[in-house]
mmCIF file of C-alpha atoms in Angstrom:
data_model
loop_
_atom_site.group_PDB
_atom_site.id
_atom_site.type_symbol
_atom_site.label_atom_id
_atom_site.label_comp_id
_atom_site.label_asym_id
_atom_site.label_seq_id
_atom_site.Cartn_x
_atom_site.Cartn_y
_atom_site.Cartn_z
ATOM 1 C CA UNK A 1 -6.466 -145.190 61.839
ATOM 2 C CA UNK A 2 -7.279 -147.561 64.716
ATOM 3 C CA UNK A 3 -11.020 -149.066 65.263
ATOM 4 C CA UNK A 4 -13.057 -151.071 67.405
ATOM 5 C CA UNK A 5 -14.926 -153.637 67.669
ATOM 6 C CA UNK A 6 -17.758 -155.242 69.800
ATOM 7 C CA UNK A 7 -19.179 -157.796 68.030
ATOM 8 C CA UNK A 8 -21.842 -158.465 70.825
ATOM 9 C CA UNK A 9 -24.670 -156.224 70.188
ATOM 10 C CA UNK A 10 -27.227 -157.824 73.315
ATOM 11 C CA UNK A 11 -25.784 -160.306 76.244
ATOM 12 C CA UNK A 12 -28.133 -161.896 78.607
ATOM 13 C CA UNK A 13 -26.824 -163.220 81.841
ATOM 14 C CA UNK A 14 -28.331 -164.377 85.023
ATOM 15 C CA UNK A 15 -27.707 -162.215 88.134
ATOM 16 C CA UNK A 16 -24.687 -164.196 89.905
ATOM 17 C CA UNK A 17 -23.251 -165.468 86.642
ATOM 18 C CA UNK A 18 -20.059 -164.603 85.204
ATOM 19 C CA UNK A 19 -19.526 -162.621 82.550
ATOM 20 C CA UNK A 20 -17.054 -161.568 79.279
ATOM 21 C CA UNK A 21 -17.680 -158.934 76.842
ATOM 22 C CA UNK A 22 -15.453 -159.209 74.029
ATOM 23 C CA UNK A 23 -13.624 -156.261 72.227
ATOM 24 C CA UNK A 24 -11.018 -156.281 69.063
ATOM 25 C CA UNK A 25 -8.985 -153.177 68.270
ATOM 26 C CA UNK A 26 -7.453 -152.500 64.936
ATOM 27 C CA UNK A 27 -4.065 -150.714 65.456
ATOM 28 C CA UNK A 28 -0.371 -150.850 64.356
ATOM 29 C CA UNK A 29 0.844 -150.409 67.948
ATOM 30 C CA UNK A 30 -0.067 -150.844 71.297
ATOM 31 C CA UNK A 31 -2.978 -148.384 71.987
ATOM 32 C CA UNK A 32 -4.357 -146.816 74.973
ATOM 33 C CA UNK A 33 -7.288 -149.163 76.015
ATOM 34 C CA UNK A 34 -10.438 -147.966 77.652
ATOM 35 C CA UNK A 35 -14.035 -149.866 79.297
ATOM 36 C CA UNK A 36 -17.022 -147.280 79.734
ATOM 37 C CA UNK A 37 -20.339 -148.302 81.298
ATOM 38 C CA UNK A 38 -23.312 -146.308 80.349
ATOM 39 C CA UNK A 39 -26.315 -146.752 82.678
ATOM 40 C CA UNK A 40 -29.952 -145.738 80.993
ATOM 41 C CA UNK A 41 -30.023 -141.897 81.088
ATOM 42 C CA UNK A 42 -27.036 -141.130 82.227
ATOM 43 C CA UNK A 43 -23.300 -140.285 80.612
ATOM 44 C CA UNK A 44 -20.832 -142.597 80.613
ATOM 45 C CA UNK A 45 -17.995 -143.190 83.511
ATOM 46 C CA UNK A 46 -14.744 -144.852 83.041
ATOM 47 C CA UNK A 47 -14.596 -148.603 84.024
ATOM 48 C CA UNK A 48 -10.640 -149.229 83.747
ATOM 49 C CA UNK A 49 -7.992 -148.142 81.367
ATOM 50 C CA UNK A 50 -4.985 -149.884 80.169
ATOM 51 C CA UNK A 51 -1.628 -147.931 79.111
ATOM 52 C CA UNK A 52 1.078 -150.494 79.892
ATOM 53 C CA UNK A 53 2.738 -152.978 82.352
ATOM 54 C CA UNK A 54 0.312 -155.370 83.885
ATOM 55 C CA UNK A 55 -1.637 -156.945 81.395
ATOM 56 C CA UNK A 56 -4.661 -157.803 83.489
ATOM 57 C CA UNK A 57 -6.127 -154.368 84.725
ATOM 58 C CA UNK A 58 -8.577 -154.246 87.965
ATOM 59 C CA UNK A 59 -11.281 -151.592 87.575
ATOM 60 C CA UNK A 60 -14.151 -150.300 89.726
ATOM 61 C CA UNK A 61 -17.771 -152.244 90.580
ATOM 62 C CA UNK A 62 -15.049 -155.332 90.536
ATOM 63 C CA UNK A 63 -14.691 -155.106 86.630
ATOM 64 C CA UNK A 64 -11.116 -156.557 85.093
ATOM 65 C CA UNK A 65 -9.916 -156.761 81.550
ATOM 66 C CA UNK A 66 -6.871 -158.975 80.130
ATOM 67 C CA UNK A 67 -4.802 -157.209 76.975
ATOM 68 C CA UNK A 68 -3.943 -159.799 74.951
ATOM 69 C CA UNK A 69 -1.916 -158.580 71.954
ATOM 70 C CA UNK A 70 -1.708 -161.099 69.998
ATOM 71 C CA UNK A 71 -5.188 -161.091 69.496
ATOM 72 C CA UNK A 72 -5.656 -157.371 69.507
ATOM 73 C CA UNK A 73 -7.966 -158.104 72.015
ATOM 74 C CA UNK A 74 -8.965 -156.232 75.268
ATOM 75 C CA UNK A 75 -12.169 -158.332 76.786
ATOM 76 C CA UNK A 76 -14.058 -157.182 80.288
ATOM 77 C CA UNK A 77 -14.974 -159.662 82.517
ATOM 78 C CA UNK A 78 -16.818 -160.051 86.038
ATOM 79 C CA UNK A 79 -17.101 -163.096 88.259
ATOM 80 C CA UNK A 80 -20.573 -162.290 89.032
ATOM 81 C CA UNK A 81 -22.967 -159.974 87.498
ATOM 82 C CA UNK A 82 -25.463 -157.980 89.693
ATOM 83 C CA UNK A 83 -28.312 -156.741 88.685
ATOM 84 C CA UNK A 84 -27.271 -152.980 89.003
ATOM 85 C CA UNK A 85 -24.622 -154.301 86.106
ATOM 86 C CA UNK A 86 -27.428 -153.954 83.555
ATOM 87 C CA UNK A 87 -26.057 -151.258 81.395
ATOM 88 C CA UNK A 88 -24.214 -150.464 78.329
ATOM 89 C CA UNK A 89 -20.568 -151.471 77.810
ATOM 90 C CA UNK A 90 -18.292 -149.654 75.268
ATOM 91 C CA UNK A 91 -14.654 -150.326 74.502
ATOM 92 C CA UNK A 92 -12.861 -147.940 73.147
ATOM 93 C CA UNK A 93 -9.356 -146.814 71.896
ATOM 94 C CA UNK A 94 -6.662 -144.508 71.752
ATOM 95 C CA UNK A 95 -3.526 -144.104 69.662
ATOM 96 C CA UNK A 96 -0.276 -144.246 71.825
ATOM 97 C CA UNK A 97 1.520 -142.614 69.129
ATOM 98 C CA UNK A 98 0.391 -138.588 67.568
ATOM 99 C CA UNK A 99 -3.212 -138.425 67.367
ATOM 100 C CA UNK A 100 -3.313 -136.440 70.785
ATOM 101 C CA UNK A 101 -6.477 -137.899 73.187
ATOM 102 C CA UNK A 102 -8.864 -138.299 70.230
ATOM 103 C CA UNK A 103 -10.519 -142.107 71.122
ATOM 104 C CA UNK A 104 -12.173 -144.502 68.852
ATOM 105 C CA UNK A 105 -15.167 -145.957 70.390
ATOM 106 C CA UNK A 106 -16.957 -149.489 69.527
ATOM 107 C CA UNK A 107 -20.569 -149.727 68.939
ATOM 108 C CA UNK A 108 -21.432 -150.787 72.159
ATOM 109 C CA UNK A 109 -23.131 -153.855 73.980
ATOM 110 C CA UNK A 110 -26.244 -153.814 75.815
ATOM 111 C CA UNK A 111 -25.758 -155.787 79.242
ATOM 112 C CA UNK A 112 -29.025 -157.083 80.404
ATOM 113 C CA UNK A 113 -29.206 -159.285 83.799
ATOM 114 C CA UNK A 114 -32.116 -161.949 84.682
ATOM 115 C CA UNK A 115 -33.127 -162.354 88.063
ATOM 116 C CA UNK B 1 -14.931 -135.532 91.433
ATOM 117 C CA UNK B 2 -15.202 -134.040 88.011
ATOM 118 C CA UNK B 3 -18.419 -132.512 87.023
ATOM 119 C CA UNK B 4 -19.120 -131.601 83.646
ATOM 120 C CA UNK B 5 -22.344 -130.263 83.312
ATOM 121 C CA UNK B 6 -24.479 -129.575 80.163
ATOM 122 C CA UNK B 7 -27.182 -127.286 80.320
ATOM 123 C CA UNK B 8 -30.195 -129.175 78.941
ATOM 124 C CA UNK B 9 -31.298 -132.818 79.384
ATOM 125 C CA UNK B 10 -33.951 -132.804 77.003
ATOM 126 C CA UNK B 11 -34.431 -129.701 73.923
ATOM 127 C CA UNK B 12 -36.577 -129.982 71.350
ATOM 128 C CA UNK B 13 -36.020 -127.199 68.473
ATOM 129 C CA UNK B 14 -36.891 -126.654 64.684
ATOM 130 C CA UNK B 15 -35.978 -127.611 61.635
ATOM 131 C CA UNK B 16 -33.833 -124.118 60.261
ATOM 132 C CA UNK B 17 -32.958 -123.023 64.296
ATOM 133 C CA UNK B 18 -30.020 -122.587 65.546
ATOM 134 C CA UNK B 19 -28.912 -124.497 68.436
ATOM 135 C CA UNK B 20 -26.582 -124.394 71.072
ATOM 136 C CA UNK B 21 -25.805 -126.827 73.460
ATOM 137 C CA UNK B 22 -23.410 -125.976 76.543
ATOM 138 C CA UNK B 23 -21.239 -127.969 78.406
ATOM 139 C CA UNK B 24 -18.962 -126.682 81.670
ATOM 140 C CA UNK B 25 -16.592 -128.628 83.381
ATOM 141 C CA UNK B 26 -15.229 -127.816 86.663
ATOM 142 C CA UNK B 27 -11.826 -129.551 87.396
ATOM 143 C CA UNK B 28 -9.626 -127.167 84.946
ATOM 144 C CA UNK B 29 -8.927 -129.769 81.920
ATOM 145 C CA UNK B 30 -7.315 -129.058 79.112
ATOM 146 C CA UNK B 31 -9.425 -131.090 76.216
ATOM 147 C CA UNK B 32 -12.613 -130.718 75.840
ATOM 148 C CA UNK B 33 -15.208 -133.098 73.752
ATOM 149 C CA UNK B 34 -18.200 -132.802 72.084
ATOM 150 C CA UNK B 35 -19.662 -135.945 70.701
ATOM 151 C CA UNK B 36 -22.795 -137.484 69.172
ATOM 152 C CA UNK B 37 -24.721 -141.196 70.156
ATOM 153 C CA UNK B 38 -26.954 -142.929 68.066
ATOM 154 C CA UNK B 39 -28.141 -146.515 68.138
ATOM 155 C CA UNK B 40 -25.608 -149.041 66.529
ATOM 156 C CA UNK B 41 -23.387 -146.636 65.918
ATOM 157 C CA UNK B 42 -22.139 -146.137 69.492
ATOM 158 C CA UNK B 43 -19.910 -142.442 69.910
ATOM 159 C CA UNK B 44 -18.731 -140.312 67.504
ATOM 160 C CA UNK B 45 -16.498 -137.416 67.641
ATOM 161 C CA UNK B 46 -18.105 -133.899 66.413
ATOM 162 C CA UNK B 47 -15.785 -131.781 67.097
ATOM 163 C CA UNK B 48 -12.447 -131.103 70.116
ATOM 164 C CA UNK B 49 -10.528 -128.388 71.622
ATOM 165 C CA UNK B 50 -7.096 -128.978 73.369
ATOM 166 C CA UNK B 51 -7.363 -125.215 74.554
ATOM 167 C CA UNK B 52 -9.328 -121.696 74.642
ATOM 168 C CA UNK B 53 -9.993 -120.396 71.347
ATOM 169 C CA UNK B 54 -8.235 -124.055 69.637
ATOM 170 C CA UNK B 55 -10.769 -126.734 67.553
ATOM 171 C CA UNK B 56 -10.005 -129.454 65.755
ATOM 172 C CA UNK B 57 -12.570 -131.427 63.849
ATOM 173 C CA UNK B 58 -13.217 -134.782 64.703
ATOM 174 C CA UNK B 59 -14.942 -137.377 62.186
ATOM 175 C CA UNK B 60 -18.728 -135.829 61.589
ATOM 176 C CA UNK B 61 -17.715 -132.233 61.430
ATOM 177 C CA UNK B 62 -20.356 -130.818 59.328
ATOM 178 C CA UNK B 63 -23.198 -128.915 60.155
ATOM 179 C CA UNK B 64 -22.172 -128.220 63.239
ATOM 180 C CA UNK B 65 -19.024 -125.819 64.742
ATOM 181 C CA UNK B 66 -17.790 -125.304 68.313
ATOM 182 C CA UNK B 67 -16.768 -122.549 70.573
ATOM 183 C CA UNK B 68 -14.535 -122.465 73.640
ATOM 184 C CA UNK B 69 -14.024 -118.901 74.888
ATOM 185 C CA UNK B 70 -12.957 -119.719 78.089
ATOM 186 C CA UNK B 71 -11.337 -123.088 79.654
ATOM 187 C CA UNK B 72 -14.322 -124.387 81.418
ATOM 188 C CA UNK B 73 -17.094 -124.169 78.908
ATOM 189 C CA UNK B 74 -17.591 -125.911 75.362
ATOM 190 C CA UNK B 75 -20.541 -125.074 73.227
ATOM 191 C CA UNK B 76 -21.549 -127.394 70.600
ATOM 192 C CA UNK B 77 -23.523 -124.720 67.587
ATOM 193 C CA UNK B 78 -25.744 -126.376 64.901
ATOM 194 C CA UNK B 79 -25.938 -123.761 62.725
ATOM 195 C CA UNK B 80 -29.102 -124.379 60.570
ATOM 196 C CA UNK B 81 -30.601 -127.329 62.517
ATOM 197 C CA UNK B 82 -32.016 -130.476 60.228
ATOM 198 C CA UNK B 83 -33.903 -133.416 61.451
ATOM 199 C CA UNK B 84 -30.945 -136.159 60.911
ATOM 200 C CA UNK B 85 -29.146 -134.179 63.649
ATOM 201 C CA UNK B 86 -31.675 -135.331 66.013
ATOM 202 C CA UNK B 87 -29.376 -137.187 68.482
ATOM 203 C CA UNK B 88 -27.984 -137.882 71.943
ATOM 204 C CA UNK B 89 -25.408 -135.575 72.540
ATOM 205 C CA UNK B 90 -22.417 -135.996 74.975
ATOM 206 C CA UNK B 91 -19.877 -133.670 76.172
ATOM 207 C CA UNK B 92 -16.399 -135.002 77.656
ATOM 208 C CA UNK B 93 -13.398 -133.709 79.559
ATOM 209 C CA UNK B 94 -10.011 -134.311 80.107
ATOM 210 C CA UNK B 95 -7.113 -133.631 82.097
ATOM 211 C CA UNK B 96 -4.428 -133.800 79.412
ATOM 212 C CA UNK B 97 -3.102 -135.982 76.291
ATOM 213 C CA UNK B 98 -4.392 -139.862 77.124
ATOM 214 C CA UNK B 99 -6.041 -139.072 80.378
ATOM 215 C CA UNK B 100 -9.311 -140.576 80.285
ATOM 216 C CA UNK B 101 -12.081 -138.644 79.953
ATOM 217 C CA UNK B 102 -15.294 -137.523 81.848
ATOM 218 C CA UNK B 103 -19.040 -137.753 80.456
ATOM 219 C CA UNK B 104 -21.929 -135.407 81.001
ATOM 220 C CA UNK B 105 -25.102 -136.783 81.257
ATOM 221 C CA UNK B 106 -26.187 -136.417 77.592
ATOM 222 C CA UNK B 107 -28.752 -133.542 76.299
ATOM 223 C CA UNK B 108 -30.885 -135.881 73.917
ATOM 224 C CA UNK B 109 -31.773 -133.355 70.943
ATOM 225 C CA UNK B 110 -35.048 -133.507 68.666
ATOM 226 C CA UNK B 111 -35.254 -131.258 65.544
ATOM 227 C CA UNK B 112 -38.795 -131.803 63.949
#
């Protein structure tokens, strides 16, 4: 079974600063990647998404995310943060072989920008 | 855009009710999620369907069950509520197999 993990809990960064939110998957293969942002009350929306190809993937709000495999690694990164960035971040992951859409989500890490 | 809706923001309920929480989506997608958010823990899967009247469990299964009559609604049923199912709980959509999927806004759930 695949996992995730963010081993950031809490990242503090000034507005105009760049940033990097790490994430480690567990998996025999190549999974399905995925960034979500969560903003305080709300559900979450879809950042970018990695399948194949390319291994730096552009997303929206200027997000982008390098798969690097050989350290089962899939971090998010931003050249520099606004304060409307201040959010929740969770990686998450999906099996590229069987286990239909069913995605394995990290534990999440709580953005927070100074201004 | 995709809009999945669920019914309640906020419920608060008792301890031995049972609950239902609804979620409708409105862009035709095959899977439907239901899944539950607590702190440190991030999201974890309750329960899925892939199609009408089709469930599959996902990793905290129990006390709850599901029901999708038709293709645009999910319903998440806690059948004899407790308090440790007091929770944020989100509903998701998706247009097929590894499509990514689409949040509602949460309906954050207190059982006292």
């Amino acid at each position: 079974a695949q996992s995730v993990t963010q081993p950031d809990i809490h990242i503090t960064v000034s507005e105009g600063a760049s940033l990097e939110l790490r994430c480690n998957y567990s998996y025999g293969a190549t999974p399905y990647l995925f960034w979500y942002v969560q903003s305080p009350g709300q559900g979450l929306q879809l950042l970018l998404k990695y399948f194949s190809g390319d291994t730096l993937v552009q997303g929206i709000k200027g997000f982008e995310a390098e798969f690097k495999r050989s350290q089962s690694s899939f971090n998010l990164r931003k050249p520099s943060v606004h304060w409307s960035d201040a959010a929740e971040y969770f990686c998450a992951v999906a099996p590229s072989t069987g286990g239909g859409n069913k995605l394995t989500f990290g534990t999440g890490t709580q953005l927070k920008v100074e201004l | 855009d995709v809009k999945v809706t669920q019914s309640s923001r906020y419920l608060v309920k008792r301890t031995g009710e049972k609950v239902f929480l609804e979620c409708v989506q409105d862009m035709d997608h095959e899977n439907m999620f239901w899944y539950r958010q607590d702190p440190g823990l991030g999201l974890r899967l309750i329960y899925f369907s892939y199609d009408v009247k089709m469930k599959e469990k996902g990793d905290i299964p129990e006390g709850y069950s599901v029901s999708r009559e038709k293709k645009e609604r999910f319903s998440l049923i806690l059948e004899s509520a407790s308090t440790n199912q007091t929770s944020m709980y989100l509903c998701a959509s998706s247009l097929g197999v590894w499509q990514p999927q689409h949040f509602g806004d949460g309906t954050r759930l207190s059982i006292l």
